[in-house]
mmCIF file of C-alpha atoms in Angstrom:
data_model
loop_
_atom_site.group_PDB
_atom_site.id
_atom_site.type_symbol
_atom_site.label_atom_id
_atom_site.label_comp_id
_atom_site.label_asym_id
_atom_site.label_seq_id
_atom_site.Cartn_x
_atom_site.Cartn_y
_atom_site.Cartn_z
ATOM 1 C CA MET A 1 9.515 -22.957 42.934
ATOM 2 C CA LYS A 2 10.764 -26.536 43.049
ATOM 3 C CA ASP A 3 7.487 -27.611 44.659
ATOM 4 C CA ARG A 4 5.420 -26.752 41.607
ATOM 5 C CA VAL A 5 4.884 -29.258 38.858
ATOM 6 C CA ARG A 6 6.852 -28.512 35.696
ATOM 7 C CA VAL A 7 5.271 -29.835 32.517
ATOM 8 C CA SER A 8 7.643 -31.346 29.984
ATOM 9 C CA GLY A 9 7.609 -30.064 26.435
ATOM 10 C CA ARG A 10 5.901 -26.745 27.112
ATOM 11 C CA GLY A 11 8.820 -24.433 27.582
ATOM 12 C CA GLY A 12 8.866 -25.199 31.290
ATOM 13 C CA ARG A 13 5.548 -23.525 32.125
ATOM 14 C CA PHE A 14 4.338 -24.073 35.667
ATOM 15 C CA VAL A 15 0.926 -25.523 36.452
ATOM 16 C CA SER A 16 -0.456 -23.506 39.338
ATOM 17 C CA ALA A 17 -3.413 -21.433 38.188
ATOM 18 C CA ALA A 18 -6.763 -21.981 39.882
ATOM 19 C CA LEU A 19 -9.014 -23.843 37.470
ATOM 20 C CA TRP A 20 -12.760 -23.881 37.464
ATOM 21 C CA LEU A 21 -14.238 -25.186 34.265
ATOM 22 C CA LEU A 22 -17.943 -25.953 34.204
ATOM 23 C CA VAL A 23 -18.103 -27.671 30.855
ATOM 24 C CA THR A 24 -18.814 -31.140 29.623
ATOM 25 C CA PRO A 25 -15.795 -33.330 30.355
ATOM 26 C CA CYS A 26 -13.694 -33.443 27.202
ATOM 27 C CA MET A 27 -12.638 -36.610 25.474
ATOM 28 C CA ALA A 28 -9.030 -36.038 24.475
ATOM 29 C CA ASN A 29 -7.364 -38.101 21.794
ATOM 30 C CA GLY A 30 -5.787 -41.080 23.489
ATOM 31 C CA ALA A 31 -7.895 -40.669 26.628
ATOM 32 C CA ALA A 32 -8.004 -43.692 28.906
ATOM 33 C CA PRO A 33 -8.709 -44.499 32.547
ATOM 34 C CA LEU A 34 -6.311 -42.774 34.937
ATOM 35 C CA ASP A 35 -4.610 -46.012 36.036
ATOM 36 C CA GLU A 36 -3.852 -46.953 32.408
ATOM 37 C CA GLU A 37 -2.462 -43.495 31.658
ATOM 38 C CA MET A 38 -0.232 -43.646 34.736
ATOM 39 C CA LYS A 39 1.077 -47.059 33.621
ATOM 40 C CA ARG A 40 1.627 -45.769 30.065
ATOM 41 C CA LEU A 41 3.833 -42.940 31.394
ATOM 42 C CA GLY A 42 5.475 -45.096 34.054
ATOM 43 C CA VAL A 43 4.502 -42.736 36.895
ATOM 44 C CA ARG A 44 3.119 -43.450 40.331
ATOM 45 C CA SER A 45 1.563 -39.972 40.749
ATOM 46 C CA ALA A 46 -0.678 -37.725 38.656
ATOM 47 C CA LEU A 47 -1.740 -34.109 39.169
ATOM 48 C CA VAL A 48 -5.449 -34.394 38.373
ATOM 49 C CA ILE A 49 -6.584 -30.907 39.454
ATOM 50 C CA ALA A 50 -4.167 -27.988 39.067
ATOM 51 C CA SER A 51 -5.374 -25.374 41.545
ATOM 52 C CA GLU A 52 -4.116 -23.540 44.606
ATOM 53 C CA ALA A 53 -7.741 -22.978 45.671
ATOM 54 C CA VAL A 54 -8.831 -26.465 46.790
ATOM 55 C CA ASP A 55 -10.917 -25.938 49.928
ATOM 56 C CA GLU A 56 -11.699 -29.450 51.204
ATOM 57 C CA ARG A 57 -10.394 -32.980 50.973
ATOM 58 C CA PRO A 58 -10.884 -34.843 47.686
ATOM 59 C CA VAL A 59 -13.733 -37.372 47.781
ATOM 60 C CA TRP A 60 -13.742 -40.586 45.706
ATOM 61 C CA SER A 61 -16.922 -41.828 44.067
ATOM 62 C CA PRO A 62 -17.979 -45.249 45.432
ATOM 63 C CA ALA A 63 -16.905 -46.824 42.120
ATOM 64 C CA GLY A 64 -13.518 -45.045 42.173
ATOM 65 C CA ASP A 65 -14.048 -43.615 38.683
ATOM 66 C CA ALA A 66 -14.398 -39.959 39.749
ATOM 67 C CA LEU A 67 -13.236 -37.471 42.350
ATOM 68 C CA ALA A 68 -15.258 -34.644 43.862
ATOM 69 C CA VAL A 69 -13.254 -31.524 44.647
ATOM 70 C CA ASN A 70 -14.263 -28.261 46.306
ATOM 71 C CA ILE A 71 -12.632 -25.255 44.657
ATOM 72 C CA GLU A 72 -13.393 -21.829 46.071
ATOM 73 C CA GLY A 73 -16.526 -23.115 47.806
ATOM 74 C CA ARG A 74 -18.018 -24.988 44.826
ATOM 75 C CA TRP A 75 -18.032 -28.734 44.377
ATOM 76 C CA GLY A 76 -17.067 -30.174 41.020
ATOM 77 C CA LYS A 77 -16.474 -33.701 39.753
ATOM 78 C CA ILE A 78 -13.690 -34.990 37.534
ATOM 79 C CA ASP A 79 -14.213 -38.194 35.562
ATOM 80 C CA LEU A 80 -11.100 -40.363 35.958
ATOM 81 C CA GLY A 81 -12.344 -42.923 33.444
ATOM 82 C CA SER A 82 -11.241 -40.888 30.444
ATOM 83 C CA VAL A 83 -8.165 -38.710 30.875
ATOM 84 C CA ALA A 84 -4.970 -37.999 28.976
ATOM 85 C CA LEU A 85 -1.691 -37.427 30.803
ATOM 86 C CA GLU A 86 1.532 -35.814 29.708
ATOM 87 C CA PRO A 87 4.899 -36.105 31.459
ATOM 88 C CA GLY A 88 5.849 -33.587 34.101
ATOM 89 C CA THR A 89 8.339 -33.352 36.954
ATOM 90 C CA TRP A 90 8.239 -32.239 40.560
ATOM 91 C CA ARG A 91 10.030 -32.897 43.865
ATOM 92 C CA ASP A 92 13.640 -32.829 42.674
ATOM 93 C CA LYS A 93 12.734 -33.848 39.116
ATOM 94 C CA GLN A 94 10.626 -36.893 39.977
ATOM 95 C CA PRO A 95 8.210 -37.864 37.193
ATOM 96 C CA ILE A 96 4.502 -37.083 37.503
ATOM 97 C CA GLY A 97 1.611 -37.249 35.045
ATOM 98 C CA VAL A 98 -0.299 -34.033 34.342
ATOM 99 C CA LEU A 99 -3.740 -33.882 32.734
ATOM 100 C CA ASN A 100 -3.690 -32.534 29.188
ATOM 101 C CA PRO A 101 -6.046 -30.884 28.529
ATOM 102 C CA PRO A 102 -6.522 -29.653 32.124
ATOM 103 C CA ALA A 103 -9.386 -31.122 34.130
ATOM 104 C CA SER A 104 -12.922 -30.279 33.149
ATOM 105 C CA LEU A 105 -15.110 -30.275 36.227
ATOM 106 C CA SER A 106 -18.820 -30.896 36.049
ATOM 107 C CA ARG A 107 -21.160 -29.782 38.798
ATOM 108 C CA ILE A 108 -22.007 -32.214 41.549
ATOM 109 C CA GLU A 109 -24.618 -31.746 44.242
ATOM 110 C CA LYS A 110 -23.384 -31.380 47.811
ATOM 111 C CA GLY A 111 -25.779 -34.184 48.853
ATOM 112 C CA THR A 112 -24.043 -36.567 46.456
ATOM 113 C CA VAL A 113 -20.651 -35.563 47.856
ATOM 114 C CA GLU A 114 -21.912 -36.248 51.393
ATOM 115 C CA LYS A 115 -23.040 -39.749 50.323
ATOM 116 C CA TRP A 116 -19.649 -40.392 48.730
ATOM 117 C CA LYS A 117 -17.891 -39.262 51.927
ATOM 118 C CA LYS A 118 -19.759 -41.906 53.953
ATOM 119 C CA SER A 119 -18.376 -44.730 51.813
ATOM 120 C CA GLY A 120 -14.790 -43.463 51.722
ATOM 121 C CA MET A 121 -11.758 -43.750 53.969
ATOM 122 C CA TYR A 122 -9.991 -40.522 54.869
ATOM 123 C CA GLY A 123 -7.157 -39.328 57.100
ATOM 124 C CA ALA A 124 -5.802 -35.814 57.494
ATOM 125 C CA ARG A 125 -2.218 -37.120 57.494
ATOM 126 C CA LYS A 126 -2.392 -40.922 57.500
ATOM 127 C CA VAL A 127 -4.359 -43.828 56.003
ATOM 128 C CA VAL A 128 -3.889 -47.586 56.161
ATOM 129 C CA MET A 129 -4.520 -49.510 52.943
ATOM 130 C CA PRO A 130 -6.297 -52.916 52.915
ATOM 131 C CA ASP A 131 -2.957 -54.748 52.525
ATOM 132 C CA GLY A 132 -1.620 -53.079 55.692
ATOM 133 C CA THR A 133 0.489 -50.460 53.914
ATOM 134 C CA THR A 134 0.507 -47.151 55.794
ATOM 135 C CA VAL A 135 0.622 -43.933 53.778
ATOM 136 C CA GLU A 136 1.543 -40.746 55.628
ATOM 137 C CA LEU A 137 1.973 -37.092 54.744
ATOM 138 C CA ARG A 138 4.306 -36.124 57.569
ATOM 139 C CA GLN A 139 4.670 -32.439 58.277
ATOM 140 C CA ASN A 140 8.241 -31.395 58.978
ATOM 141 C CA GLU A 141 8.309 -27.667 59.785
ATOM 142 C CA LEU A 142 7.249 -26.006 56.488
ATOM 143 C CA SER A 143 7.629 -29.100 54.315
ATOM 144 C CA THR A 144 5.841 -32.421 53.892
ATOM 145 C CA GLU A 145 7.178 -35.952 53.409
ATOM 146 C CA LEU A 146 5.254 -38.718 51.671
ATOM 147 C CA VAL A 147 6.164 -41.812 53.685
ATOM 148 C CA VAL A 148 5.005 -45.318 52.752
ATOM 149 C CA THR A 149 5.420 -48.239 55.132
ATOM 150 C CA LYS A 150 4.651 -51.710 53.772
ATOM 151 C CA ARG A 151 3.569 -54.282 56.346
ATOM 152 C CA GLY A 152 6.671 -55.604 58.119
ATOM 153 C CA ALA A 153 9.040 -53.231 56.258
ATOM 154 C CA LYS A 154 10.883 -50.044 57.164
ATOM 155 C CA PRO A 155 9.279 -46.693 56.255
ATOM 156 C CA LYS A 156 10.282 -45.333 52.824
ATOM 157 C CA THR A 157 10.163 -41.606 52.021
ATOM 158 C CA LEU A 158 9.024 -41.188 48.396
ATOM 159 C CA TRP A 159 9.513 -37.402 48.332
ATOM 160 C CA THR A 160 9.935 -34.328 50.492
ATOM 161 C CA SER A 161 8.460 -30.976 49.532
ATOM 162 C CA GLY A 162 10.417 -27.764 49.928
ATOM 163 C CA PHE A 163 7.875 -25.393 51.447
ATOM 164 C CA GLU A 164 4.589 -26.998 50.445
ATOM 165 C CA ASN A 165 1.974 -28.362 52.808
ATOM 166 C CA CYS A 166 0.309 -31.561 51.566
ATOM 167 C CA HIS A 167 -2.569 -33.151 53.455
ATOM 168 C CA SER A 168 -6.070 -34.698 53.351
ATOM 169 C CA LEU A 169 -5.447 -38.289 52.231
ATOM 170 C CA ALA A 170 -8.425 -40.072 50.664
ATOM 171 C CA LEU A 171 -8.099 -43.796 49.950
ATOM 172 C CA SER A 172 -9.623 -45.042 46.681
ATOM 173 C CA PRO A 173 -12.440 -47.609 47.016
ATOM 174 C CA ASP A 174 -10.261 -50.341 45.492
ATOM 175 C CA GLY A 175 -7.518 -49.575 48.021
ATOM 176 C CA HIS A 176 -4.807 -49.017 45.398
ATOM 177 C CA TYR A 177 -4.544 -45.203 45.269
ATOM 178 C CA VAL A 178 -4.588 -42.172 47.541
ATOM 179 C CA ALA A 179 -5.723 -38.706 46.529
ATOM 180 C CA TYR A 180 -4.519 -35.684 48.490
ATOM 181 C CA ILE A 181 -4.026 -31.928 48.358
ATOM 182 C CA CYS A 182 -0.672 -30.265 47.749
ATOM 183 C CA GLU A 183 -1.411 -26.601 48.357
ATOM 184 C CA LEU A 184 0.874 -25.131 45.653
ATOM 185 C CA ASN A 185 -0.204 -27.633 42.993
ATOM 186 C CA GLY A 186 -3.685 -29.037 43.576
ATOM 187 C CA VAL A 187 -5.035 -32.573 43.891
ATOM 188 C CA VAL A 188 -2.630 -35.450 43.317
ATOM 189 C CA VAL A 189 -3.404 -39.168 42.965
ATOM 190 C CA THR A 190 -0.621 -41.572 43.937
ATOM 191 C CA GLU A 191 -0.184 -45.339 43.817
ATOM 192 C CA PRO A 192 1.977 -46.005 46.907
#
């Protein structure tokens, strides 16, 4: 259970249900771009899609303002330009931002996703950022470690999961963020 995100201020409920909302993206009070919300909360990671049913790697839009995600065989898009985060914890009580309200996905055509894939950088377990920083999701038996290695520095492990497989790193177009799947939680965006 320690691998699941715990949302603060909600009686400790766990975010793990598969979500598939085909509605107009909602504009929550206080909504802002994802990077601003992460800075406001002082977190380096945000759970942007809470679902155990993510089927393929997340795909960034060429502008970096949206992610396409395949849940149970259907592609949906989340707008990252207007979100609201609330504090949560995971990985031995590390802080994480969690979308509140949960993500509203709008339909996206598979052809559009394929175009987005061509412009993106992806690695099943490893990507190298433009500044030379290497981001890895190292599998260690039944757990995963998020390891960041800055150019010329020693590797630093940011967290280790208990029994959760995390994989499918997608580098944002601006080279500042990675999106990836954590199978018990959903899609996470991290600023290494």
